[in-house]
Coordinates of C-alpha atoms in Angstrom, one line a residue:
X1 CA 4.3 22.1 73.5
X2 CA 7.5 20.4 75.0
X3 CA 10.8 21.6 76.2
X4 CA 13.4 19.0 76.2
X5 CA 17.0 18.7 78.1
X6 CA 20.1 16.7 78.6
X7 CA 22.4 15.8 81.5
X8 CA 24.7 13.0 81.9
X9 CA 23.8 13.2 85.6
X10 CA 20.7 11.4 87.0
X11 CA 18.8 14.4 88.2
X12 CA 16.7 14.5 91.6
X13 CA 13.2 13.3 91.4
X14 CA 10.7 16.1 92.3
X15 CA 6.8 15.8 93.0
X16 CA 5.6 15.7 89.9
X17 CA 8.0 13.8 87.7
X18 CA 7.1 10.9 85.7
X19 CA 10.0 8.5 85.3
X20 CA 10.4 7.2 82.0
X21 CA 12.2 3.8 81.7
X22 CA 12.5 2.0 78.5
X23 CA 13.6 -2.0 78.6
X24 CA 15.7 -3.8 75.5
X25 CA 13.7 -6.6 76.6
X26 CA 11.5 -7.9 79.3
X27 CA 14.7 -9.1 81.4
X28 CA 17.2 -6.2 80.4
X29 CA 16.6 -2.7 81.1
X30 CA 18.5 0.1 78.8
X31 CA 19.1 2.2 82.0
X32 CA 21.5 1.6 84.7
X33 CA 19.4 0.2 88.0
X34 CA 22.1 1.4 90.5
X35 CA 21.0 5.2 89.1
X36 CA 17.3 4.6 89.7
X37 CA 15.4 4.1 92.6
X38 CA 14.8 0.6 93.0
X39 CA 11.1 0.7 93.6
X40 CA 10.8 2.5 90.7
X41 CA 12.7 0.8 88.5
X42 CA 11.8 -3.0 89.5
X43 CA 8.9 -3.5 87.3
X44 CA 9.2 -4.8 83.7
X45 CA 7.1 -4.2 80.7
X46 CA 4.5 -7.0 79.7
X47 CA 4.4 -8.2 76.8
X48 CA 2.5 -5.5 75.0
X49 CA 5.8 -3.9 73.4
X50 CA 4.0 -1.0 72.1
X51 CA 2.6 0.3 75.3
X52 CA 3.7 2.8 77.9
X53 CA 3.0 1.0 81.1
X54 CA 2.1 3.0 84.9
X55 CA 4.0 1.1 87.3
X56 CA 3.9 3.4 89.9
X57 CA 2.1 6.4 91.1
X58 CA 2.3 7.4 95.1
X59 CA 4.7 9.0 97.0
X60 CA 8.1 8.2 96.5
X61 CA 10.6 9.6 99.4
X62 CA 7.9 12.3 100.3
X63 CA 7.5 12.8 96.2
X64 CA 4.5 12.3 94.4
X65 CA 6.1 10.7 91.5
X66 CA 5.0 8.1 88.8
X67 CA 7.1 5.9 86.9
X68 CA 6.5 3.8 83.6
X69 CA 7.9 1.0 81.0
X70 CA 8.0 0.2 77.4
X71 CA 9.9 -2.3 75.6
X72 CA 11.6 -0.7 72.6
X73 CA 14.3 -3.6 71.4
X74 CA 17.7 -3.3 70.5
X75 CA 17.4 -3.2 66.9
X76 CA 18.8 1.0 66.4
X77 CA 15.8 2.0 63.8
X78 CA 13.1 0.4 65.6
X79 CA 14.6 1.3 69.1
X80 CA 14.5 4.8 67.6
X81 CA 11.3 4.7 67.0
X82 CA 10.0 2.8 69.6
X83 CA 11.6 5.8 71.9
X84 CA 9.8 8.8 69.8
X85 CA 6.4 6.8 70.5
X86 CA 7.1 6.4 73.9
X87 CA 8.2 9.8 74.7
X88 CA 5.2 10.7 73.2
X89 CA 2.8 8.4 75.1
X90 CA 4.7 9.4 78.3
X91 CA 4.0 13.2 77.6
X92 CA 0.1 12.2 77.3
X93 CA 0.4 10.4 80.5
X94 CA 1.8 13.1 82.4
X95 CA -1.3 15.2 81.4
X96 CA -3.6 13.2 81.9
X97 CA -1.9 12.5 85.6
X98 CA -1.0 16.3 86.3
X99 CA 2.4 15.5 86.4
X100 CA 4.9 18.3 84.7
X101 CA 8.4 16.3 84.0
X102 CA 9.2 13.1 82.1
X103 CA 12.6 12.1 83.2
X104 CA 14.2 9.4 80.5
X105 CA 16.8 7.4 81.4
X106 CA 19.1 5.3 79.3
X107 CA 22.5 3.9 80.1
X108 CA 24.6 4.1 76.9
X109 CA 23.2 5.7 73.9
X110 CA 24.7 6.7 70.9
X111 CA 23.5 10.0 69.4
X112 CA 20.8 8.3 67.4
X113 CA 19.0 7.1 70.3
X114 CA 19.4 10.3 72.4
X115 CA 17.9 12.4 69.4
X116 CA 14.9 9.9 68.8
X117 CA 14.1 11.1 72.3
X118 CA 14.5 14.7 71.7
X119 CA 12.4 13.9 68.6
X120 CA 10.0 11.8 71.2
X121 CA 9.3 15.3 73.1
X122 CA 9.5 18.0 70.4
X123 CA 7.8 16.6 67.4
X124 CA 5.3 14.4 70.0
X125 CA 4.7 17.4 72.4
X126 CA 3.7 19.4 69.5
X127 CA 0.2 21.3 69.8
X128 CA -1.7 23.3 67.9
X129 CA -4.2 25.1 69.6
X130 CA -4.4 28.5 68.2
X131 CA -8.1 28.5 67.4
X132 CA -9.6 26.9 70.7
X133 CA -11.3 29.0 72.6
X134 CA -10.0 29.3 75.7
X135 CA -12.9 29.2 77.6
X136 CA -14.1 26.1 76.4
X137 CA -11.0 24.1 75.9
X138 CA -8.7 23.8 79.6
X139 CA -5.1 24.7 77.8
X140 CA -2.5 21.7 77.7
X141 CA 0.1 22.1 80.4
X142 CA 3.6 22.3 78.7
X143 CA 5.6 18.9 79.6
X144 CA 9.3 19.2 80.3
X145 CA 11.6 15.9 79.3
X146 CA 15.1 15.5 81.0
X147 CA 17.3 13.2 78.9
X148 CA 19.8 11.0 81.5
X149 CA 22.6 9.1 79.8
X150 CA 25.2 7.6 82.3
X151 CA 27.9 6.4 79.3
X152 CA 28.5 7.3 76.1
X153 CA 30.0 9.7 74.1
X154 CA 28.6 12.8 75.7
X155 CA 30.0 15.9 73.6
X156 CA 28.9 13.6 70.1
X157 CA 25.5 13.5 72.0
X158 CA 25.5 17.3 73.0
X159 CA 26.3 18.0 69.1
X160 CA 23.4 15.1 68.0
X161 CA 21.2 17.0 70.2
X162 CA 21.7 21.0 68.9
X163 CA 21.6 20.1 65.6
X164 CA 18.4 17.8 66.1
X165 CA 16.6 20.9 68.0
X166 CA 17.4 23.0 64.7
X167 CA 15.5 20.3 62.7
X168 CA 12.9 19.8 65.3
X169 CA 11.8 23.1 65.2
X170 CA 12.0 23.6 61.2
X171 CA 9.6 20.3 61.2
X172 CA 7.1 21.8 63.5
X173 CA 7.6 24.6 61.3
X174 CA 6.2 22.6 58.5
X175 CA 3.8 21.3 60.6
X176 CA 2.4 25.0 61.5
X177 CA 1.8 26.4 57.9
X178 CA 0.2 23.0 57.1
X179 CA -2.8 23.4 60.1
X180 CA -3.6 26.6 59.4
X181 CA -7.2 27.0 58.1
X182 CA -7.0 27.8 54.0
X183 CA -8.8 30.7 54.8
X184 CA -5.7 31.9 56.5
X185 CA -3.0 30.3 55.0
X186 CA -3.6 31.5 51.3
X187 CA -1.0 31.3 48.5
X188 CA 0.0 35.0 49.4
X189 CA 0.1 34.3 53.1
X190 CA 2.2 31.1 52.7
X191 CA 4.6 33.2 50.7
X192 CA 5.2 35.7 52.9
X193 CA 5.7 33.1 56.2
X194 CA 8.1 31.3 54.0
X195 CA 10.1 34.9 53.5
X196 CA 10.1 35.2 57.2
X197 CA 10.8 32.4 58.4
X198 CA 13.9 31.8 55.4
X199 CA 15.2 35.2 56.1
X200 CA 15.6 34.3 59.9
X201 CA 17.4 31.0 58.9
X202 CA 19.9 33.3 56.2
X203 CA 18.2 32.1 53.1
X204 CA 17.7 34.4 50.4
X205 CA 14.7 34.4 49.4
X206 CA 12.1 35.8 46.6
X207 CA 8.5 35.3 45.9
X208 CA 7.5 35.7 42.4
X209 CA 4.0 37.4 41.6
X210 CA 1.3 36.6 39.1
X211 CA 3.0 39.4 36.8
X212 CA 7.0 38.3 37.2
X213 CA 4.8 34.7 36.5
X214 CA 3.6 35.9 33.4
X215 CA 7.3 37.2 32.9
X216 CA 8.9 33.8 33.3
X217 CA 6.2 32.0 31.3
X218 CA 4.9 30.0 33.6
X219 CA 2.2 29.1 32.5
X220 CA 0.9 25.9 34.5
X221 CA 1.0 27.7 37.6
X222 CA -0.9 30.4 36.2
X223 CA -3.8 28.4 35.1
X224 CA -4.1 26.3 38.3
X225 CA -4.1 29.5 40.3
X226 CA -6.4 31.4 38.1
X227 CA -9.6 30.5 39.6
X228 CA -9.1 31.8 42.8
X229 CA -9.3 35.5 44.6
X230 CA -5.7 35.2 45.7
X231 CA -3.3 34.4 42.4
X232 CA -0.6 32.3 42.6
X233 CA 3.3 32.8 42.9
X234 CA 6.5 30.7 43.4
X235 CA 9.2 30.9 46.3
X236 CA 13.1 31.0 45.7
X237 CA 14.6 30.7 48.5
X238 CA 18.8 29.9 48.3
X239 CA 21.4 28.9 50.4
X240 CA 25.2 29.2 48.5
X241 CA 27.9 29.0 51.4
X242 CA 31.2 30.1 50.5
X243 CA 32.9 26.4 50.9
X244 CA 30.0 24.7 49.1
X245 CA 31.2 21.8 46.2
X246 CA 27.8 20.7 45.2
X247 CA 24.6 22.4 44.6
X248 CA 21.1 20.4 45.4
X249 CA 17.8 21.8 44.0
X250 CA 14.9 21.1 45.8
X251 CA 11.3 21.7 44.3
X252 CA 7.6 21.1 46.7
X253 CA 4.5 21.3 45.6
X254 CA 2.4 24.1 47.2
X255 CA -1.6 23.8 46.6
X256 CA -2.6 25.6 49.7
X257 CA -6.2 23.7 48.8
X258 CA -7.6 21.9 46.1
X259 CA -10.6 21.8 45.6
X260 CA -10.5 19.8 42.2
X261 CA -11.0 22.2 40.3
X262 CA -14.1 22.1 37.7
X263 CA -13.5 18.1 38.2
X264 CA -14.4 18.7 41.3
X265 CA -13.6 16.3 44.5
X266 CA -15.9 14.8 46.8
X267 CA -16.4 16.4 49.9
X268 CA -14.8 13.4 52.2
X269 CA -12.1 13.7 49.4
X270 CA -11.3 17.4 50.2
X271 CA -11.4 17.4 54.1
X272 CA -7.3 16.7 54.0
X273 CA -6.6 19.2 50.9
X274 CA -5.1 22.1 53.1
X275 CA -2.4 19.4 53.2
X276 CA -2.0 19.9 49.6
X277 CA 1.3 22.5 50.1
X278 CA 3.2 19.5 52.3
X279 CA 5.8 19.4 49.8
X280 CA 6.0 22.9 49.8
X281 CA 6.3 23.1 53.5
X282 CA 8.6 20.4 53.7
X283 CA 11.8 21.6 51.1
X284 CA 11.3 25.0 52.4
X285 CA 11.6 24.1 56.0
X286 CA 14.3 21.6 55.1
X287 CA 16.3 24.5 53.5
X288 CA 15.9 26.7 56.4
X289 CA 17.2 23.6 58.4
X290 CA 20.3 22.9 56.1
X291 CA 21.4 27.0 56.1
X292 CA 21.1 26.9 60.3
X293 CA 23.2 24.3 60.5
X294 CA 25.6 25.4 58.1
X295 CA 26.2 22.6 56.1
X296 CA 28.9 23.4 53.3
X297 CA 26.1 22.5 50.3
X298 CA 24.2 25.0 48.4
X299 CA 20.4 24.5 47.9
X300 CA 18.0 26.3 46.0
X301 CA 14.3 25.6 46.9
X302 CA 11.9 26.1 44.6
X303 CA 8.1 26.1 45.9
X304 CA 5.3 27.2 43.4
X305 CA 2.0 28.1 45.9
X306 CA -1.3 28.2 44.0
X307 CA -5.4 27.9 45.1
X308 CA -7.4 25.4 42.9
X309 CA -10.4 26.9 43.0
X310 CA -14.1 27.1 40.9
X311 CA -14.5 30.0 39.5
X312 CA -15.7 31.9 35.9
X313 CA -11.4 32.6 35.4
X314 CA -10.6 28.8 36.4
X315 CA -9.0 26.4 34.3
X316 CA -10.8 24.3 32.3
X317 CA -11.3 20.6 30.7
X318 CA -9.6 20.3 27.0
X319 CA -7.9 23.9 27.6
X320 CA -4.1 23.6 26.3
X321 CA -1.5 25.5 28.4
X322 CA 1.9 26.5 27.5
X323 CA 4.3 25.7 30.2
X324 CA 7.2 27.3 30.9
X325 CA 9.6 24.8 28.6
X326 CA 7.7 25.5 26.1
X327 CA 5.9 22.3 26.1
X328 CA 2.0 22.2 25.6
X329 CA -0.4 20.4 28.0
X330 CA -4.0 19.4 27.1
X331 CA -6.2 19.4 30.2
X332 CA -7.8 16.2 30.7
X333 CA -8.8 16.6 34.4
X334 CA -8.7 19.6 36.4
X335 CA -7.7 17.7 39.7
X336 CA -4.4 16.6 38.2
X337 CA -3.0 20.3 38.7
X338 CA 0.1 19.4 40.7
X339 CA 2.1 18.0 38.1
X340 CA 1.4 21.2 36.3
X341 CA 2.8 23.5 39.3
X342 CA 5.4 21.2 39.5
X343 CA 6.4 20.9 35.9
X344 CA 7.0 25.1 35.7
X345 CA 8.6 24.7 39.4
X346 CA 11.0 21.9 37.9
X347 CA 11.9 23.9 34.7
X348 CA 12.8 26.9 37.2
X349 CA 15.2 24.9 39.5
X350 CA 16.9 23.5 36.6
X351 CA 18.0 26.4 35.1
X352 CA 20.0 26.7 38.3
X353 CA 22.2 24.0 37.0
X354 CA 22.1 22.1 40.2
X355 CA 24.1 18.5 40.1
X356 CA 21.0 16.6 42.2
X357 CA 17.4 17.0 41.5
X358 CA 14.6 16.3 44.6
X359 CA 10.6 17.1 44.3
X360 CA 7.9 16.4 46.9
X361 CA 4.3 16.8 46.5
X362 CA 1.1 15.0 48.0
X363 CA 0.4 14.1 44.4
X364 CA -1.6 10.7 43.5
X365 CA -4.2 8.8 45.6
X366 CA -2.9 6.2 43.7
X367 CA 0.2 5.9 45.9
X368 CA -1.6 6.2 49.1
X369 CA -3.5 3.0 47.6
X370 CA 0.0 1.2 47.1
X371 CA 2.1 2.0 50.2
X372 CA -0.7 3.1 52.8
X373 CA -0.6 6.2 55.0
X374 CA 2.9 6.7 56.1
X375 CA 5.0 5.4 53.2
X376 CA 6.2 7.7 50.2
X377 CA 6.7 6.3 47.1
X378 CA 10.0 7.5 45.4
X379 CA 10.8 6.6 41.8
X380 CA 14.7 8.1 40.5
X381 CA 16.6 8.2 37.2
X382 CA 19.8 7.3 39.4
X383 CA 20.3 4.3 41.4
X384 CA 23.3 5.2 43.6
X385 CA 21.3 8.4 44.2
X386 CA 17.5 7.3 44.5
X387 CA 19.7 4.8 47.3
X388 CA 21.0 7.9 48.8
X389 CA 17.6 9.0 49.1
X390 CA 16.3 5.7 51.2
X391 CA 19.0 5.5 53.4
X392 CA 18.7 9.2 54.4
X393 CA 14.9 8.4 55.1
X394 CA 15.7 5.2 57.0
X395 CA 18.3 7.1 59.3
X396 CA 15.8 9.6 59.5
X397 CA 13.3 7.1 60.8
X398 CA 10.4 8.4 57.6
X399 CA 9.2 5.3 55.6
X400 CA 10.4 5.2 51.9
X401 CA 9.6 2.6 48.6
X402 CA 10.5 3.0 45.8
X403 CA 8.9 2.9 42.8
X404 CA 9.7 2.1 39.0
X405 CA 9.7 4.4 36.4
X406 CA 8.2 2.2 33.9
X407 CA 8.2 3.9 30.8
X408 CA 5.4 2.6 28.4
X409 CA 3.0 3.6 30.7
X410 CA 4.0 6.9 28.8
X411 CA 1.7 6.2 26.3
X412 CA -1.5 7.0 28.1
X413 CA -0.3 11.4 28.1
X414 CA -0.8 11.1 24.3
X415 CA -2.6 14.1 22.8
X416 CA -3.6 14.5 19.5
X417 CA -3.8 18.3 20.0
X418 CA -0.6 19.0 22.0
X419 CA 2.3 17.1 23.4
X420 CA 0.4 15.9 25.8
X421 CA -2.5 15.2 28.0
X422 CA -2.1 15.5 32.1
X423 CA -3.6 12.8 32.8
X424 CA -2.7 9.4 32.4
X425 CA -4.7 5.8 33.2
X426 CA -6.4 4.9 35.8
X427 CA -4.0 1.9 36.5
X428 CA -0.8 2.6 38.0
X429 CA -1.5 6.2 38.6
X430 CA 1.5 7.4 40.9
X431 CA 4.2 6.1 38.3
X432 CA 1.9 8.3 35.9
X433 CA 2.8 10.7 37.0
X434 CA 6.3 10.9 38.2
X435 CA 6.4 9.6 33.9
X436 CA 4.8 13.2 33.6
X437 CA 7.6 14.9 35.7
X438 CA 10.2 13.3 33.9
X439 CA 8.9 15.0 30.9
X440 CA 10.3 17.9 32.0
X441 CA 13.3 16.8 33.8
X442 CA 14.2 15.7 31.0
X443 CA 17.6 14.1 30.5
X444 CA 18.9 15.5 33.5
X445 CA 20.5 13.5 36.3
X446 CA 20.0 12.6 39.0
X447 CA 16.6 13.2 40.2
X448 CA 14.4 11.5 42.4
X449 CA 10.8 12.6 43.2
X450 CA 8.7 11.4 46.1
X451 CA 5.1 11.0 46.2
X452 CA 4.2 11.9 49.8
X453 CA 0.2 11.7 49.5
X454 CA 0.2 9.4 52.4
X455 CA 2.4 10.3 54.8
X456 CA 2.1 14.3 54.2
X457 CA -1.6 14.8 54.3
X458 CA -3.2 11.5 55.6
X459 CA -3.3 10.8 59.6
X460 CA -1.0 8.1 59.8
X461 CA -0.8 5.2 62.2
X462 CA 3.0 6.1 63.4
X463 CA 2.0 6.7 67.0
X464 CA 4.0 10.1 68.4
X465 CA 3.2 12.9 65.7
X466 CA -0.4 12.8 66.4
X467 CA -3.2 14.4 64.1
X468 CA -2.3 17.1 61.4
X469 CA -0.1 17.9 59.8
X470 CA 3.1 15.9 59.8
X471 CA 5.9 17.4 58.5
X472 CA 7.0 14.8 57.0
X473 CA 10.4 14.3 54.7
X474 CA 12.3 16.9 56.2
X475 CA 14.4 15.0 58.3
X476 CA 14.8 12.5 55.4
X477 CA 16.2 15.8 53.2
X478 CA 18.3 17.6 55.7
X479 CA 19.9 14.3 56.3
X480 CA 20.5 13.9 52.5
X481 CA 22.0 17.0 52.2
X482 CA 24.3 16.3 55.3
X483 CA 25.5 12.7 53.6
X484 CA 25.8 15.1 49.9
X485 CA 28.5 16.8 52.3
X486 CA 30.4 14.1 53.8
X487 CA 30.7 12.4 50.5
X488 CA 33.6 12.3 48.4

């Protein structure tokens, strides 16, 4: 792990500090040169604009100090991210060169920039480590990062920079329920870490068993979780301030594994599926983010947690399930279960009577195959609202599409036994199924859902989160939420 600070004064160099210097371009440095040593700060980056570059490493005024470059542009969202990557690299460097500080320097940053390098050192300095053995793996040295801005607006950055450790740590969060083993991290487990961790945020929150499921009806969580030694449940957790005006319902996907089911995966296919509860992960840690800061919105997050497993109780091909709107679903394939915990989970958050409507869930291979590893596909019934949606996950600096909703594909759920099927063609299979989850959204709106198969439970080629678990989508929520509240 990292720590992470700020100053608006250059601090001393000490042996052992790494000096982080990022360039707008190969002739203009975004620091200020009369603040830096100039041996240290004479060397610009090459042409190689997505490397960290050693440009020193000696004594330095009786120091042993080291100091590096990057080019990171002065576009903001690119700059942004160039300066999480960086951070990132510059952590690994210290490491590897026994160094314990990274000291950044920037001349004038807006908040933006400043938290894109707290980001750099919390979300890229994040380990997990918990089942190394310690005699056989040498532990990770934690890495501090000092953050020097000369000019600015220093009490907008100070603000930028609470509220992005809040969010930071609700991300790595997210990041810690998704790399524990299955083993550990069962649909029980999972429920009670969410109870924790929302009640230390000041959520209220509930976990429905497989009897208050049965109560409610909810019937396509039931079935997906009925193969396995651990049953299923669902997660309500709620946020209502006192001075909130609009209420946003948030619903993940939680399949702690999936195995497939009796249509069973392939084993390279199931080496990512304790990834399969991202969506899960990421509302309920997004909600715990939204109550700490206190934004004047109220949420309710609804996250149904379920175990597709093999077993003589599991679901089967061509059984027909009653879902909690009273709809009927034909199973056509057993691996297409999380549109099924989803569809209850949706039913459940709209008889909240929210006035926006978000879902997340590593569904569809399918739109890994479109967008690649670390771009969600997003499909909405609103287009002021899916925009919303973007532009929170642009400012966020996550990778959004979207997608269309393109209704005749509807034809391929027909069922002749029940309303439907729950699984539609091979083509086009991510907009199949958002179709599905509109089935029971129904005419509400607005609603958007987001397919984050790639970027929640694939590696990823975005340089500074590393390998595991992501994360992923809740900055992208918490700043939807925080736009919800601004608007008039």
């Amino acid at each position: 792990m990292s720590t992470f600070s700020f100053s608006p004064k250059m601090p001393s160099l000490k042996t052992g500090d790494l000096l982080c210097l990022p360039w707008v371009s190969r002739k203009r440095p975004a620091f200020s040169v009369s603040d830096v040593p100039g041996a240290l700060s004479a060397v610009a980056p090459g042409d190689d604009s997505d490397k960290l570059a050693l440009t020193f490493l000696g004594e330095y005024g009786g120091k042993r100090v080291a100091a590096a470059v990057r080019r990171v542009g002065d576009e903001p969202l690119k700059a942004a991210q160039a300066l999480r990557e960086m951070i990132s690299q510059a952590i690994g460097l210290a490491r590897k060169l026994s160094l314990k500080r990274v000291v950044v320097c920037l001349n004038d940053a807006h908040a933006a920039l400043a938290t894109a390098v707290q980001e750099g050192a919390l979300l890229g300095g994040y380990t997990f480590d918990t089942y190394k053995s310690k005699a056989q793996t040498k532990p990770k040295p934690p890495i501090s990062v000092a953050l020097f801005v000369k000019t600015g607006d220093v009490a907008a950055v100070r603000q930028a920079l609470s509220e992005g450790e809040v969010v930071c740590r609700c991300v790595n969060f997210a990041r810690d329920v998704l790399n524990e083993p299955p083993q550990v991290m069962t649909p029980k487990t999972f429920a009670e870490t969410a109870v924790q961790f929302g009640q230390e945020a000041g959520l209220n929150v509930a976990i429905w068993d497989h009897k208050r499921l049965a109560k409610e009806r909810c019937g396509g969580i039931l079935a997906v979780g009925n193969g396995s030694a651990t049953p299923p449940c669902l997660v309500k957790a709620t946020y209502a301030p006192a001075n909130a005006t609009r209420h946003l319902a948030l619903v993940g996907k939680g399949i702690t594994f999936d195995s497939g089911g009796y249509c069973l995966k392939p084993a390279k296919s199931q080496e990512d599926m304790k990834f399969d509860m991202a969506g899960a992960a990421m509302m309920l840690a997004a909600t715990a983010a939204i109550a700490q800061l206190q934004l004047p919105i109220r949420v309710t997050c609804i996250a149904p947690m379920a175990h597709n497993a093999i077993s003589g109780t599991a679901f089967n091909v061509s059984d027909v399930i009653r879902m909690r709107s009273g709809q009927t679903v034909e199973i056509e394939n057993t691996d297409a279960e999380g549109r099924i915990v989803l569809a209850d989970a949706i039913s459940v958050a709209l008889e909240a009577k929210p006035d926006f409507l978000v879902d997340a869930a590593t569904l569809t291979g399918a739109a890994v195959v479109a967008l690649g590893e670390d771009i969600a596909a997003v499909y909405g019934t609103d287009a002021p609202f899916t925009r919303r949606v973007l532009d929170a996950g642009k400012s966020a600096g996550e990778y959004l599409w979207e997608m269309p909703l393109h209704a005749p594909y509807n034809k391929a759920y027909d069922s002749h036994i029940a309303d439907m099927k729950n699984s539609g063609a091979r083509w086009g299979g991510s907009i199949c199924a958002a179709l599905f989850l509109k089935r029971f959204v129904k005419d509400f709106s607005p609603w958007v859902h987001i397919d984050i198969a790639g970027p929640g439970g694939k590696p990823g080629v975005l340089g500074h989160l590393g390998k595991g678990g992501k994360g992923f989508g809740v900055k992208t929520v918490v700043a939807l939420a925080r736009g919800l509240c601004t608007e008039k």
